[in-house]
GROMACS .gro file of C-alpha atoms in nm:
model
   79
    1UNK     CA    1  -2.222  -1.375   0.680
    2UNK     CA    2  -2.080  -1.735   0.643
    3UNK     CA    3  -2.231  -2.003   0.891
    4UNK     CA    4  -2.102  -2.323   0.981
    5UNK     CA    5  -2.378  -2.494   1.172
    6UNK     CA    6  -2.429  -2.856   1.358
    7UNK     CA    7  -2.792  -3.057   1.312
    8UNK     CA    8  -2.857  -3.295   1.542
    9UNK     CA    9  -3.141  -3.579   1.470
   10UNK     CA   10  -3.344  -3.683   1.789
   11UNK     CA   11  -3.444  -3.982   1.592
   12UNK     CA   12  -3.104  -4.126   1.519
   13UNK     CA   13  -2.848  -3.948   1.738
   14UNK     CA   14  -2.658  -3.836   1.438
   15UNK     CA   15  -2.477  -3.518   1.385
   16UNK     CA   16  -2.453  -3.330   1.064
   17UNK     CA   17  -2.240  -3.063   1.008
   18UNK     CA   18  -2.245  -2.811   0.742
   19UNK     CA   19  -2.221  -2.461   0.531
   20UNK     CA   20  -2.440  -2.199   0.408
   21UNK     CA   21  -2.551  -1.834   0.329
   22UNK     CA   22  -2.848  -1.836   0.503
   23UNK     CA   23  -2.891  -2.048   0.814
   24UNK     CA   24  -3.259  -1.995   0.865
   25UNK     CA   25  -3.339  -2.090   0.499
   26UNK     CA   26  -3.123  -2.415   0.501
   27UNK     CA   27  -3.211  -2.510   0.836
   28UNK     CA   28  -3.604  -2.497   0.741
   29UNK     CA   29  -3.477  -2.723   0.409
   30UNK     CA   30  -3.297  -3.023   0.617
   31UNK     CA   31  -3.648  -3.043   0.795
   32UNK     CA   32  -3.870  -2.987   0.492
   33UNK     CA   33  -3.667  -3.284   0.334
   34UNK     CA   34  -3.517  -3.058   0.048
   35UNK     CA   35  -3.158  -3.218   0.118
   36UNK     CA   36  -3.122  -3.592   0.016
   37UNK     CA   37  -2.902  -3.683   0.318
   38UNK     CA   38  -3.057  -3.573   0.601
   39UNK     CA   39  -3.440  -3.618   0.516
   40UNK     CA   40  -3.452  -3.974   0.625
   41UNK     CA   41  -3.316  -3.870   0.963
   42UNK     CA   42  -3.584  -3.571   1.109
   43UNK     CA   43  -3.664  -3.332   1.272
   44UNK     CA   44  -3.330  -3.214   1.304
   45UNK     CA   45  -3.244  -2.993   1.593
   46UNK     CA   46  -2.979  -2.646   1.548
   47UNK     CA   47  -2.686  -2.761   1.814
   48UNK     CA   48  -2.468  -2.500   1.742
   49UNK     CA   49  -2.374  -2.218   1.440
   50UNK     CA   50  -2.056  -2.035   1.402
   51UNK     CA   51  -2.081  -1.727   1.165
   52UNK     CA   52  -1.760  -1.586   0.975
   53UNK     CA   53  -1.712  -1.295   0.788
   54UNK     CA   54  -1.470  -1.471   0.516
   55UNK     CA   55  -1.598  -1.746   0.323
   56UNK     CA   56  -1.223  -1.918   0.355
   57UNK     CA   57  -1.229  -1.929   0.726
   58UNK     CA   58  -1.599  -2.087   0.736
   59UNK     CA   59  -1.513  -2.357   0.466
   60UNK     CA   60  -1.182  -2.477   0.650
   61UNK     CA   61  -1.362  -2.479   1.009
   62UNK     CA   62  -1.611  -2.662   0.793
   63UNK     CA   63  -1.337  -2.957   0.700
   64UNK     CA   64  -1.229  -2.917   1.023
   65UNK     CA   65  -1.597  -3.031   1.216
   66UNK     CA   66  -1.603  -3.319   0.948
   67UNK     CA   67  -1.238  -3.481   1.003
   68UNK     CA   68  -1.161  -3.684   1.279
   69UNK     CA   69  -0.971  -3.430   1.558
   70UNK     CA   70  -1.275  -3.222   1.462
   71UNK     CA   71  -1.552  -3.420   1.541
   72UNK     CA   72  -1.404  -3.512   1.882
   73UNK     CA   73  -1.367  -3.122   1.950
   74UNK     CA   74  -1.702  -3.085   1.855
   75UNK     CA   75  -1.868  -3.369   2.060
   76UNK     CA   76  -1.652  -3.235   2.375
   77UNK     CA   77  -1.697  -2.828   2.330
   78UNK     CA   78  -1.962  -2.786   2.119
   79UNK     CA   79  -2.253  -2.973   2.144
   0.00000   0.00000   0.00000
């Protein structure tokens, strides 16, 4: 499966939105402070994951969270 999942940092009340393989592998990472962008900002928090069976459909929901229409949907439905 192909997950699209949203962090969210208690810390800094960011959002970070993003793309993997394995969700419970890359979610223990962005805590661990194995990804450069979002180890100054935990403990991150799992808001919400989406999981696709095509790869295509995961990366373009993916854009999607990131561009502007998308991170309104996302404040109001998702998280």
């Amino acid at each position: 499966m192909h997950y699209v999942y949203v962090l969210f940092s208690e810390n800094s009340q960011q959002n970070y939105v993003g793309y993997t393989l394995d969700l419970k592998q890359r979610f223990e990472d962005h805590n661990n402070g194995k990804s450069k962008y979002t180890s100054k900002f935990r403990p991150w928090k799992l808001s919400h994951y989406s999981a696709f069976a095509d790869k295509y459909k995961a990366l373009e929901f993916e854009k999607y969270l990131k561009s502007s229409s998308g991170k309104a949907f996302m404040r109001k439905r998702l998280i």
